[in-house]
Tab-separated table of C-alpha atoms in Angstrom:
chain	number	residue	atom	x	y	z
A	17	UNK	CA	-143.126	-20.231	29.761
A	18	UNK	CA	-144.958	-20.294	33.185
A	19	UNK	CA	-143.604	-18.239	35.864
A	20	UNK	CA	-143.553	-21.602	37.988
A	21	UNK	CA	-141.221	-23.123	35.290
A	22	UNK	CA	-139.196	-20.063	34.874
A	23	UNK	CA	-138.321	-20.521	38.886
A	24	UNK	CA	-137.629	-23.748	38.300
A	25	UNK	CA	-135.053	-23.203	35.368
A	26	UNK	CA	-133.597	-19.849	37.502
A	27	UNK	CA	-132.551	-22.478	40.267
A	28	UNK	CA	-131.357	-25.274	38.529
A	29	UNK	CA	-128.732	-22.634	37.270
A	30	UNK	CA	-127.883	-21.351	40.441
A	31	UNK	CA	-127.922	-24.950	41.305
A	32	UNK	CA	-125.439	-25.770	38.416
A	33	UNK	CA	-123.711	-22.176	39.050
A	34	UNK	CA	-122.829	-23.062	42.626
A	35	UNK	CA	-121.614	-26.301	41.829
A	36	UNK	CA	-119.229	-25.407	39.081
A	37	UNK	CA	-117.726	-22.909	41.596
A	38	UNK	CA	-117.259	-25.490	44.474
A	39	UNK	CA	-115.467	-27.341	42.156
A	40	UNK	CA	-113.149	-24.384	40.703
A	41	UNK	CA	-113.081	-23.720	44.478
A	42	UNK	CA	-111.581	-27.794	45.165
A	43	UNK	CA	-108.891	-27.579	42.024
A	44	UNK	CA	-106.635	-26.361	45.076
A	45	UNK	CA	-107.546	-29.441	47.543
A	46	UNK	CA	-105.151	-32.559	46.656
A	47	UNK	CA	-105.439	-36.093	48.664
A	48	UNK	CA	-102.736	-38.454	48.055
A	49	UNK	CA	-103.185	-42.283	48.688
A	50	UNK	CA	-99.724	-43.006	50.502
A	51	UNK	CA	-99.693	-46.982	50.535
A	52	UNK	CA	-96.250	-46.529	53.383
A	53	UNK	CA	-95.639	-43.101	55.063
A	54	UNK	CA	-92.890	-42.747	57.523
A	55	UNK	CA	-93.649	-41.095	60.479
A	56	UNK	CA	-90.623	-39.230	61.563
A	57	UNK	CA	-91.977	-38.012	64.673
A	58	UNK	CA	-92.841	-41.275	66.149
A	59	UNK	CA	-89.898	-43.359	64.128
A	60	UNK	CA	-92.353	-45.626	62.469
A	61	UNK	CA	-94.137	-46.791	59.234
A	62	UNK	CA	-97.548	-45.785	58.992
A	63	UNK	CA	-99.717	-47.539	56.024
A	64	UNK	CA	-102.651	-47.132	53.918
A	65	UNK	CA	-103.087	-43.512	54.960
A	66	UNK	CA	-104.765	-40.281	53.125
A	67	UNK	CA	-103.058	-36.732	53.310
A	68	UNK	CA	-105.654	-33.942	52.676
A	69	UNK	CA	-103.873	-30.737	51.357
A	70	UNK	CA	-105.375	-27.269	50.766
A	71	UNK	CA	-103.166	-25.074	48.708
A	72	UNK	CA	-99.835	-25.567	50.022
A	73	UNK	CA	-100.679	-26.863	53.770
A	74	UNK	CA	-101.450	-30.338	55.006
A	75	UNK	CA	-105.182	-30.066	56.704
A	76	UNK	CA	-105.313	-33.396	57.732
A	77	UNK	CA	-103.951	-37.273	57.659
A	78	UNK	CA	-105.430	-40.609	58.654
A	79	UNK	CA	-106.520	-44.105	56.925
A	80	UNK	CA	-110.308	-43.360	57.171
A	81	UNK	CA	-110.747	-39.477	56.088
A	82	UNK	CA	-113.750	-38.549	53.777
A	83	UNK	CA	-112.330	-37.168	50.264
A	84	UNK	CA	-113.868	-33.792	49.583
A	85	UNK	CA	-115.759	-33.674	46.556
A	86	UNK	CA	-113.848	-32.386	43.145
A	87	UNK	CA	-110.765	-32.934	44.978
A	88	UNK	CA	-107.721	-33.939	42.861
A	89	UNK	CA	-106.357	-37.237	43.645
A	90	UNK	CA	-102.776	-38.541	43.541
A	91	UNK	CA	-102.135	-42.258	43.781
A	92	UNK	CA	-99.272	-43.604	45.249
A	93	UNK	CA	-100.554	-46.368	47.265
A	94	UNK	CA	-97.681	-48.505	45.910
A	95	UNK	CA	-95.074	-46.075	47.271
A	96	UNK	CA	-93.212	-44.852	50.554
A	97	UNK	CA	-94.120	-41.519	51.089
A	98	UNK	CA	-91.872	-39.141	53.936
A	99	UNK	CA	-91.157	-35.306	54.399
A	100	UNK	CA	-89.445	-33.340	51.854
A	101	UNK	CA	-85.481	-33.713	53.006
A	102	UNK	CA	-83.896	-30.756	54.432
A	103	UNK	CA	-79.955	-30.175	54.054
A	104	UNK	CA	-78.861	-27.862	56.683
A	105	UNK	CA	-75.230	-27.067	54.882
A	106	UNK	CA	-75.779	-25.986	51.284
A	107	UNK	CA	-74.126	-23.240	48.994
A	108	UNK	CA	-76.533	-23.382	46.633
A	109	UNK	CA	-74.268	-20.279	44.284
A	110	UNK	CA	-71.015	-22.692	43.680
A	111	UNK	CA	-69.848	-25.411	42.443
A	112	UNK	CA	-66.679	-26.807	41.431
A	113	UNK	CA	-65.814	-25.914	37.701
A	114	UNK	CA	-62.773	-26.910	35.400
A	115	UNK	CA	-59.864	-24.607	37.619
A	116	UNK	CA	-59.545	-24.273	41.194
A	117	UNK	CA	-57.978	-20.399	40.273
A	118	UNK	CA	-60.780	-19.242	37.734
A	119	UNK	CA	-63.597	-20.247	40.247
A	120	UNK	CA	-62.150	-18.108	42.823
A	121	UNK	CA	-60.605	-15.033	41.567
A	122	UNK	CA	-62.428	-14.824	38.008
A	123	UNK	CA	-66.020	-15.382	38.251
A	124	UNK	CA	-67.961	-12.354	39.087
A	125	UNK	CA	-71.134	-12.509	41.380
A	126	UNK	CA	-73.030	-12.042	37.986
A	127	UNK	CA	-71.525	-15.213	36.910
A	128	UNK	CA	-72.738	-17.101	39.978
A	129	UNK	CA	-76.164	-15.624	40.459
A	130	UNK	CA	-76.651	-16.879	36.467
A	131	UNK	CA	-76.221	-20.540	37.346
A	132	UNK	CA	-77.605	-21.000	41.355
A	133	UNK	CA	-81.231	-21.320	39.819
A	134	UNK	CA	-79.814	-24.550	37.936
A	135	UNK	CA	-78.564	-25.531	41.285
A	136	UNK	CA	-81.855	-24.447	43.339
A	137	UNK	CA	-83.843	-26.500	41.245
A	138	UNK	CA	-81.474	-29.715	40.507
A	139	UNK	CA	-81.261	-29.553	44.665
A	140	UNK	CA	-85.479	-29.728	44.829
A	141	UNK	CA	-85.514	-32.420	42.169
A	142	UNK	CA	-83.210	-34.592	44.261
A	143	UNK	CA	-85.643	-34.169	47.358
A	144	UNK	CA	-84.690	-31.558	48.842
A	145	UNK	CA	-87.345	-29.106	49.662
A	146	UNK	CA	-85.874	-27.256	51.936
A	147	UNK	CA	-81.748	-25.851	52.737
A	148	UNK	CA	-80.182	-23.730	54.867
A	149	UNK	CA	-77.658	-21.488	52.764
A	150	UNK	CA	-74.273	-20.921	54.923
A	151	UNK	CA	-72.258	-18.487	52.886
A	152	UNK	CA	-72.741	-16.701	49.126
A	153	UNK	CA	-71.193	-13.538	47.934
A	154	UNK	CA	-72.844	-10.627	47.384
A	155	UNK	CA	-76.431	-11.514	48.809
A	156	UNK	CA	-77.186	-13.904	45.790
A	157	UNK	CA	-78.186	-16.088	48.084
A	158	UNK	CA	-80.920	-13.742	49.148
A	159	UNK	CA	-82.115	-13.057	45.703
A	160	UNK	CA	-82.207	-16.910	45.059
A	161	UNK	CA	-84.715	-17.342	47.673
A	162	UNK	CA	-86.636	-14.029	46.965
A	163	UNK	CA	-87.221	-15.370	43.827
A	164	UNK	CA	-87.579	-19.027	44.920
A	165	UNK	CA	-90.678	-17.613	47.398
A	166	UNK	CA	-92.312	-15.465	44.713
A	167	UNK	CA	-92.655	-18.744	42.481
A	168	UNK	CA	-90.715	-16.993	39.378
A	169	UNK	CA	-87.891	-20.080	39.746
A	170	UNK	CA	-88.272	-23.413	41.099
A	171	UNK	CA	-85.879	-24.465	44.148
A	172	UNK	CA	-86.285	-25.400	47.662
A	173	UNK	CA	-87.196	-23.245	50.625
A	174	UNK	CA	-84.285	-21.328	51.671
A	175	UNK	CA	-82.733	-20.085	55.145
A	176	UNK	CA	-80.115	-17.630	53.782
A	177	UNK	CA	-76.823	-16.512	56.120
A	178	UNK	CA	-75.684	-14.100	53.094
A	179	UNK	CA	-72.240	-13.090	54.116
A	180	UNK	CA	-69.664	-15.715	56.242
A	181	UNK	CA	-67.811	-14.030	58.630
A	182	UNK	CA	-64.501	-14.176	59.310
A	183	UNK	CA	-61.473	-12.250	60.282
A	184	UNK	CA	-58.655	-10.722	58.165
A	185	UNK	CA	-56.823	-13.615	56.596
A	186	UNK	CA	-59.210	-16.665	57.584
A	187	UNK	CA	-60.895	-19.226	55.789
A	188	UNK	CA	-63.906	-16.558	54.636
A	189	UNK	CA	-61.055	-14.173	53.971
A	190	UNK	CA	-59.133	-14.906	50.209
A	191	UNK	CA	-55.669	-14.678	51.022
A	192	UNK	CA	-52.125	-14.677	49.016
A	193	UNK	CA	-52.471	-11.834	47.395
A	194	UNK	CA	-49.709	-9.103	47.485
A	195	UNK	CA	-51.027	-6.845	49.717
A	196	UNK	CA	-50.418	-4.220	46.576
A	197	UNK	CA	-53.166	-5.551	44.471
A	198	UNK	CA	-56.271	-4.414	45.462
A	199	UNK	CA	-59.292	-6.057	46.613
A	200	UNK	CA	-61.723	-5.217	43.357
A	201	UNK	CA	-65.504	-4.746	44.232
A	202	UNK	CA	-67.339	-2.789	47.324
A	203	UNK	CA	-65.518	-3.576	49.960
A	204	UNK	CA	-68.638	-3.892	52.353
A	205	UNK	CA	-69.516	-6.967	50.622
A	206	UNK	CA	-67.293	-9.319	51.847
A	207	UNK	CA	-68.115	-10.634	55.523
A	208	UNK	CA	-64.318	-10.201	56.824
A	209	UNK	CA	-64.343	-8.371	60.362
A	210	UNK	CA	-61.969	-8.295	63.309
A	211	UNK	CA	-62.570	-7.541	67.246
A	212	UNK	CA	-65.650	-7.206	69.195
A	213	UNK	CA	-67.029	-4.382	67.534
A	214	UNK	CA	-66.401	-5.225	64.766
A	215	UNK	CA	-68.211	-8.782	64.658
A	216	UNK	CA	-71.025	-7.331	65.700
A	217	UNK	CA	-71.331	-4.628	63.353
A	218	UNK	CA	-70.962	-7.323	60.555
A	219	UNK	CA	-73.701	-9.204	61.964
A	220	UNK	CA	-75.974	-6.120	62.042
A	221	UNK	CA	-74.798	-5.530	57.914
A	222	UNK	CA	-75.482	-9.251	57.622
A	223	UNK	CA	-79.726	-8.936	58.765
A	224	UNK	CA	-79.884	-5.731	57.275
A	225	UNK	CA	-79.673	-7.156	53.916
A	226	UNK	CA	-82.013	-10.183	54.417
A	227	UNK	CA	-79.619	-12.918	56.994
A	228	UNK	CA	-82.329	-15.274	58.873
A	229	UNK	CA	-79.028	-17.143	60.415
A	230	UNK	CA	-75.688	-15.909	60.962
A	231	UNK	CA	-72.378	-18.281	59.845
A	232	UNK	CA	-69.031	-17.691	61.065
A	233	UNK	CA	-65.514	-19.385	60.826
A	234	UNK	CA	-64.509	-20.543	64.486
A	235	UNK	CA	-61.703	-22.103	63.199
A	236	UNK	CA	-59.290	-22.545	59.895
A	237	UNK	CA	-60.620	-24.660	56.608
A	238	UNK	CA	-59.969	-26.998	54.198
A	239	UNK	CA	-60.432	-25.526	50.794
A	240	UNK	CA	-58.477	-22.424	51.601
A	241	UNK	CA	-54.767	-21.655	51.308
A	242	UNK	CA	-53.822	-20.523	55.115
A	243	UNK	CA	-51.727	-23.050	56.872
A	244	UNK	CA	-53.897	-24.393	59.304
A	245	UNK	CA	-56.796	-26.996	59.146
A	246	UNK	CA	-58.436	-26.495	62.446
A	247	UNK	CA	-57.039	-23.510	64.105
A	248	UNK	CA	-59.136	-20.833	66.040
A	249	UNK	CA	-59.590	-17.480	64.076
A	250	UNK	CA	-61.512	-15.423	66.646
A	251	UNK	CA	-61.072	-14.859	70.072
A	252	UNK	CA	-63.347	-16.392	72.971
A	253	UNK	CA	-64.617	-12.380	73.284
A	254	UNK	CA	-65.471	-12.217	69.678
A	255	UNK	CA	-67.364	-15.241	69.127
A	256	UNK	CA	-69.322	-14.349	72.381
A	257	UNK	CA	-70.209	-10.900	70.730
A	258	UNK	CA	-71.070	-12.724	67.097
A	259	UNK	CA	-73.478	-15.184	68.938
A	260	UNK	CA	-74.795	-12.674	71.670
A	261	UNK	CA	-75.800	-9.886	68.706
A	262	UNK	CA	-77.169	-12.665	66.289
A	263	UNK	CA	-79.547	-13.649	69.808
A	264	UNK	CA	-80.373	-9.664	70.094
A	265	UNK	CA	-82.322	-9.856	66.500
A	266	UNK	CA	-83.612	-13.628	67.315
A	267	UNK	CA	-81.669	-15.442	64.912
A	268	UNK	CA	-79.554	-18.258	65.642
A	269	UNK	CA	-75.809	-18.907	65.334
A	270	UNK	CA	-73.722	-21.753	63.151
A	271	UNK	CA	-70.242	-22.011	63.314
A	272	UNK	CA	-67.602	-23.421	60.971
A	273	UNK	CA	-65.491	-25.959	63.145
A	274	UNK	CA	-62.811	-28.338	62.673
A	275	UNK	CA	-60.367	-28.084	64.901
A	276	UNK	CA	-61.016	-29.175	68.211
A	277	UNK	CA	-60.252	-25.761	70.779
A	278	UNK	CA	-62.192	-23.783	68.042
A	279	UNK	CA	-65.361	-26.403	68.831
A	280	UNK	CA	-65.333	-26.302	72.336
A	281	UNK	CA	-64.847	-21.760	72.352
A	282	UNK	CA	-68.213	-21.676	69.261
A	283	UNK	CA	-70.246	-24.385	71.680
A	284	UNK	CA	-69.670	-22.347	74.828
A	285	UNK	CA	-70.404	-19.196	72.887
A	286	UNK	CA	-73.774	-20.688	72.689
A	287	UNK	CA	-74.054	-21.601	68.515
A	288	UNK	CA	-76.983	-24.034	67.706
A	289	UNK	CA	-74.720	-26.011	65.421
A	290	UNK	CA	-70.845	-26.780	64.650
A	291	UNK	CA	-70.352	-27.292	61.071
A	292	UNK	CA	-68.047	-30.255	60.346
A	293	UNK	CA	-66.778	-30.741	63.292
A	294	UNK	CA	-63.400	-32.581	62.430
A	295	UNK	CA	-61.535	-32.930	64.874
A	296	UNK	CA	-63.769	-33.989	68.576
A	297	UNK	CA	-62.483	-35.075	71.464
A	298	UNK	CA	-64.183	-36.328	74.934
A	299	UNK	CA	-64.812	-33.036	76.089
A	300	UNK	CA	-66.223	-31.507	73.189
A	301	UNK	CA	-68.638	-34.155	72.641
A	302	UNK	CA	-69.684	-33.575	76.340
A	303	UNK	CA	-70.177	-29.922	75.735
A	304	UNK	CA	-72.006	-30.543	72.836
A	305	UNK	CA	-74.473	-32.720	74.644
A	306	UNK	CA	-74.789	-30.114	77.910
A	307	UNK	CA	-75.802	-27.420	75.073
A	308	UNK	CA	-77.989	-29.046	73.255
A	309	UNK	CA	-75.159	-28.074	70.350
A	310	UNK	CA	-76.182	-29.498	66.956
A	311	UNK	CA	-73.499	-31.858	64.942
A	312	UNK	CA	-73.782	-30.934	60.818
A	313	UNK	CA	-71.221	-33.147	59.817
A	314	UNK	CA	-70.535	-33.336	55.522
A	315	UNK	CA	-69.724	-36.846	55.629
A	316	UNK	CA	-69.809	-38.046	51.919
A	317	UNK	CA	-67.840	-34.739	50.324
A	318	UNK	CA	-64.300	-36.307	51.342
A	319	UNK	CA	-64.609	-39.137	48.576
A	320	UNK	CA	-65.358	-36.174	45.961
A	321	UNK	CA	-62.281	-33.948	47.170
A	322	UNK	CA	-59.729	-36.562	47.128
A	323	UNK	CA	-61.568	-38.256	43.891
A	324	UNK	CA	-61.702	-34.978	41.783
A	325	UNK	CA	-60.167	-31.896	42.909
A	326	UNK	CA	-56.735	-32.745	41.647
A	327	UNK	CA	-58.137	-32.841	37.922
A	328	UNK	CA	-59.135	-29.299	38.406
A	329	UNK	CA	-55.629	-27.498	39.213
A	330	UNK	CA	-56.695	-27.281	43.126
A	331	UNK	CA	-53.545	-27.054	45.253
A	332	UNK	CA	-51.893	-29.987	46.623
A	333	UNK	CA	-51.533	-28.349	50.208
A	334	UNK	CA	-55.744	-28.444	50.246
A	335	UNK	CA	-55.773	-32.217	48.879
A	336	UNK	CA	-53.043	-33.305	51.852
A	337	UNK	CA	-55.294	-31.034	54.334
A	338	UNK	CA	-58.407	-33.223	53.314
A	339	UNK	CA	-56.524	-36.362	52.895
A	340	UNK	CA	-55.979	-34.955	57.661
A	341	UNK	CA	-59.688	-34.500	57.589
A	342	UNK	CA	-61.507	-36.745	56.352
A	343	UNK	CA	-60.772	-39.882	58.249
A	344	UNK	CA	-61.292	-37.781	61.512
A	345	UNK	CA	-64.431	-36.222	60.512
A	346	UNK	CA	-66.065	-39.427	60.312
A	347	UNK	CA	-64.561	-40.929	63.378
A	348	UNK	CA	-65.380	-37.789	65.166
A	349	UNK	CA	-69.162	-38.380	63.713
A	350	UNK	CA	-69.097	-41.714	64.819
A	351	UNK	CA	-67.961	-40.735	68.418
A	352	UNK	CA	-70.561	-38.070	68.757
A	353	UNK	CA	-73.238	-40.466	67.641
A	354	UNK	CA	-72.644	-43.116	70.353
A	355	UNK	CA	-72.224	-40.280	72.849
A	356	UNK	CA	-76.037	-39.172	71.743
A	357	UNK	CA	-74.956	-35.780	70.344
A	358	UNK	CA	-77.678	-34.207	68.342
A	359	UNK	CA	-77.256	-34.875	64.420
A	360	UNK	CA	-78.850	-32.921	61.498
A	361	UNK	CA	-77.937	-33.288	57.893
A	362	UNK	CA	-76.105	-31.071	56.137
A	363	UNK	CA	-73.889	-31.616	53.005
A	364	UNK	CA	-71.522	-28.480	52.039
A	365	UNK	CA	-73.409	-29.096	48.413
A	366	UNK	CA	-71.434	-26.534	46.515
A	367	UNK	CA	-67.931	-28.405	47.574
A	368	UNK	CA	-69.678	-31.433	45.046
A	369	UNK	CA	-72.371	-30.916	42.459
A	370	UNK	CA	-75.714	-29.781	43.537
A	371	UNK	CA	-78.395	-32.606	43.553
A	372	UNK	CA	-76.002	-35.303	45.156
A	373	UNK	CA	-77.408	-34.478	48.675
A	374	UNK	CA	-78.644	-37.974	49.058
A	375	UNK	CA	-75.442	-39.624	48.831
A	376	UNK	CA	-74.620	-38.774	52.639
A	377	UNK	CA	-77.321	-40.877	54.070
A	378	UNK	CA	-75.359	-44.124	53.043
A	379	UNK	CA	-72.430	-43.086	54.812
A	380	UNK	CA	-74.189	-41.852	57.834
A	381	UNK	CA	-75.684	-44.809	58.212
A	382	UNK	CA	-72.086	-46.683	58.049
A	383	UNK	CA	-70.790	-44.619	60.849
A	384	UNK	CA	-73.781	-44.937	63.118
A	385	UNK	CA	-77.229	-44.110	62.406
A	386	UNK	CA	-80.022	-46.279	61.650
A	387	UNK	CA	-81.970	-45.966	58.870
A	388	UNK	CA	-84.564	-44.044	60.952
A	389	UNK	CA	-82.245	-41.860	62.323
A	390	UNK	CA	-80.789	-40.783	59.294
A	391	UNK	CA	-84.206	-39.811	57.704
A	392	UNK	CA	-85.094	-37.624	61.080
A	393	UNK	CA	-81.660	-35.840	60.737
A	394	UNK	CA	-82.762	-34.341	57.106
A	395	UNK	CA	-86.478	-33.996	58.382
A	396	UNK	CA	-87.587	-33.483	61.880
A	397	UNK	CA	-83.913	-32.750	63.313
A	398	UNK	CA	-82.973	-30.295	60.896
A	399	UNK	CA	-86.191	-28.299	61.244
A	400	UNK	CA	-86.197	-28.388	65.003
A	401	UNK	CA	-81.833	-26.871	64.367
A	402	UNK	CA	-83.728	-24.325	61.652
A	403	UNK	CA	-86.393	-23.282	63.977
A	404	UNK	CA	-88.889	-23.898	61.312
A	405	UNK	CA	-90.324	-27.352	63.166
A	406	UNK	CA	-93.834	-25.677	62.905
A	407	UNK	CA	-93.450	-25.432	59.432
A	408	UNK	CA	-91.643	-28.454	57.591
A	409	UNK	CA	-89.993	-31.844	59.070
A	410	UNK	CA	-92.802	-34.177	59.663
A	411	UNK	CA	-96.173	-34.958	57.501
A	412	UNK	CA	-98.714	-33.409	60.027
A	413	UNK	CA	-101.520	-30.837	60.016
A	414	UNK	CA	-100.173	-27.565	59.526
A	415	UNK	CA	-97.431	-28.121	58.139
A	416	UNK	CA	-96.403	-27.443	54.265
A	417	UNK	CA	-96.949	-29.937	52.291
A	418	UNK	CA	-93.172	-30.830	51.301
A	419	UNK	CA	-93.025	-34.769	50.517
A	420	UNK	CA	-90.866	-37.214	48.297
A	421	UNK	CA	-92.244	-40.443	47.738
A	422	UNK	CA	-90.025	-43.749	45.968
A	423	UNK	CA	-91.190	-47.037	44.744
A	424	UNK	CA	-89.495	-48.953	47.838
A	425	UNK	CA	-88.379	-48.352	51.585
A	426	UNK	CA	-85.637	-46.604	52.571
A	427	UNK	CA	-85.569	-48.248	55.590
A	428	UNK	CA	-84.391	-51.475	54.118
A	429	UNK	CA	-82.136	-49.693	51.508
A	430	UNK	CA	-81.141	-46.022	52.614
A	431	UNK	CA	-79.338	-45.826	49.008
A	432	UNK	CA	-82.975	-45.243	47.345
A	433	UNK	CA	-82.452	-41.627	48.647
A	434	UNK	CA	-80.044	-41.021	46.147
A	435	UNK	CA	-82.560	-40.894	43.742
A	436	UNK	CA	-85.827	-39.853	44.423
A	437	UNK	CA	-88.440	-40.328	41.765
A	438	UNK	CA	-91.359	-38.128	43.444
A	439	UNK	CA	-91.187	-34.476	44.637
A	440	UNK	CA	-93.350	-32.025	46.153
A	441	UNK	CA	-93.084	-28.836	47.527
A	442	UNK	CA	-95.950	-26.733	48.552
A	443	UNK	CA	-98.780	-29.157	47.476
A	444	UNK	CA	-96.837	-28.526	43.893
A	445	UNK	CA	-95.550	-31.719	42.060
A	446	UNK	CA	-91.892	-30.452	40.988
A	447	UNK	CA	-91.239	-34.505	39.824
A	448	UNK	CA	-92.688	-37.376	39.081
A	449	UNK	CA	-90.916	-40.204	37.254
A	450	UNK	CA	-92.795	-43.063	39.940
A	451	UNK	CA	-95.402	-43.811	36.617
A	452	UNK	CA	-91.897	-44.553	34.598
């Protein structure tokens, strides 16, 4: 062999060396064909376009980009493609069981850390890429995402609020016990803490252990035994101190809410979102609106209490409080969104089974959202109320590349997100039944 022709053979296999490696180096680069995208940011349907993704971020989107070569591509030109959905009230370590009595006071933490990653992942699979977490025992809810994050379990992206605060004898406080049995388990663990000092040392235990949003009870519940539905259980000073020490460490504030003097005291404490919010009146919307205050309203879960709970041994003082509830919550939704409060989604999955997150959207739309403005609650308004806008919400450069995509528009039939046939999270298909 000539030296000439062994030159010749030495480059075409660098040639053919360089080549295989570009294309190892595209097995990471994805473009899907989306045939309808919804643009959440401007409100409008977008069609025919191409989303370029590189590992787990969206480089680019438009109808005429060039498709890199080797890249892999994913067809759904006959579907509607839109962000991954975001649920801004999850518990993503309950749900209801057989007895109202066993869930409470006999499962361990061990037994609810063993089934949240069923829940994480049923919650992805139903579009739901990303959640904020507003209240688990024992930090599971941090381990969940730790593990979520270092890819060893499948389940949305998680904002985690670990412990709920509230004071002695409140809705995050199990009550009717006789004060002569003892509380069994580290007493540090439970998020139960009275007066200024107090609240703010809880907050500081809460972040220690992993909180990237802090969740207290402004007011009395509905699946708890104390009297009161809606009653305030801080004081103005304490609330102040939860919201100002959450600011200190840069996280934002939620705060459980039904009853209506409990709204207005979390709102002018300065929370980024009331929870529920039962129970609004005139002036509470109009704070809402002067503070830029967030509405998370669980709109759907009042059809599973009163439909359900019963079967399961729960007490009939919690069914009667609901059966108050309910009604108002919606009405008070309805009110708010005339009035031009902000809205983000958020379920209280946990108080239903996990993976029925879509159900809400029908009823928001029935009590005063369009179409549109349901979708941009679970997308671009619930990442803007996260603070994670620069990261998920919308399909745009930057951004992870969390989409859903379903055979038909959701515009024209907001049910379809009920069911969601496509998922993906991180450039990673979770789903796909659209070839079905």
């Amino acid at each position: 062999m000539t030296l000439l022709r062994l030159k010749f053979t030495a480059l075409i296999l660098l040639f053919l060396s360089i080549n295989s490696f570009a294309q190892q180096q595209n097995d990471s680069v994805k473009v899907i064909k989306a045939g309808r995208l919804i643009d959440v940011e401007k409100g409008k349907i977008l069609t025919n376009q191409l989303i370029l993704i590189d590992h787990d971020t969206i480089k680019s989107i438009g109808a005429n980009l060039i498709i890199p070569a080797g890249a892999t591509i994913i067809d759904l030109s006959d579907a509607t493609v839109l962000p991954g959905l975001i649920d801004c009230h999850t518990h993503l370590t309950v749900q209801p069981g057989e007895n109202y009595y066993d869930d409470i006071f006999r499962k361990t933490p061990v037994d609810l850390a063993i089934v949240a990653p069923i829940y994480a992942k049923r919650t992805l699979e139903a579009g739901f890429t990303t959640c904020r977490d507003v209240g688990a025992a024992a930090f599971i809810d941090i381990s969940l995402r730790n593990a979520i994050n270092r890819g060893d379990i499948p389940g949305p992206r998680i904002l985690a609020a670990t412990l709920f605060i509230g004071s002695t004898g409140s809705h995050g406080d199990l009550n009717g016990f006789s004060p002569y049995l003892d509380w069994i388990g580290p007493k540090q663990m439970t998020g139960v803490a009275n007066g200024v000092e107090g609240v703010r040392a809880q907050v500081r235990y809460n972040i220690k252990y992993g909180a990237e949003v802090i969740k207290f009870g402004a007011s009395a519940g509905v699946l708890t035994e104390e009297e009161s539905v809606g009653a305030p259980q801080f004081s103005q000073e304490e609330m102040n101190a939860i919201v100002e020490e959450a600011h200190l460490w840069g996280l934002k504030t939620c705060a459980h809410a039904h009853g209506t003097i409990a709204i207005k005291m979390a709102v002018k404490a300065g929370v980024a979102s009331i929870e529920h919010g039962s129970f609004l009146d005139d002036e509470a919307i109009k704070l809402m609106k002067s503070h830029g205050t967030y509405l998370v309203a669980d709109i759907y879960n009042d059809d599973y209490i009163l439909s359900d709970y019963a079967k399961h041994g729960t007490p009939e003082k919690i069914i009667n409080k609901e059966k108050l509830v309910g009604k108002a919550q919606r009405l008070s939704f309805q009110r708010a969104v005339q009035a031009g409060v902000k809205i983000a989604f958020g379920t209280d999955a946990g108080v239903y089974p996990h993976g029925w997150n879509g159900k809400q959207f029908k009823y928001m739309v029935r009590f005063g959202l369009t179409p549109m403005q349901a979708i941009q609650a679970a997308t671009i308004n619930a990442a803007d109320l996260l603070g994670w806008k620069n990261k998920v919400g919308s399909l745009s450069k930057g951004k992870y590349a969390d989409l859903i995509a379903l055979k038909d528009d959701p515009l024209t039939d907001i049910t379809l997100l009920e069911h969601i046939p496509f998922v993906m999270k991180g450039g990673t298909i979770y789903k796909d039944e659209l070839k079905k």
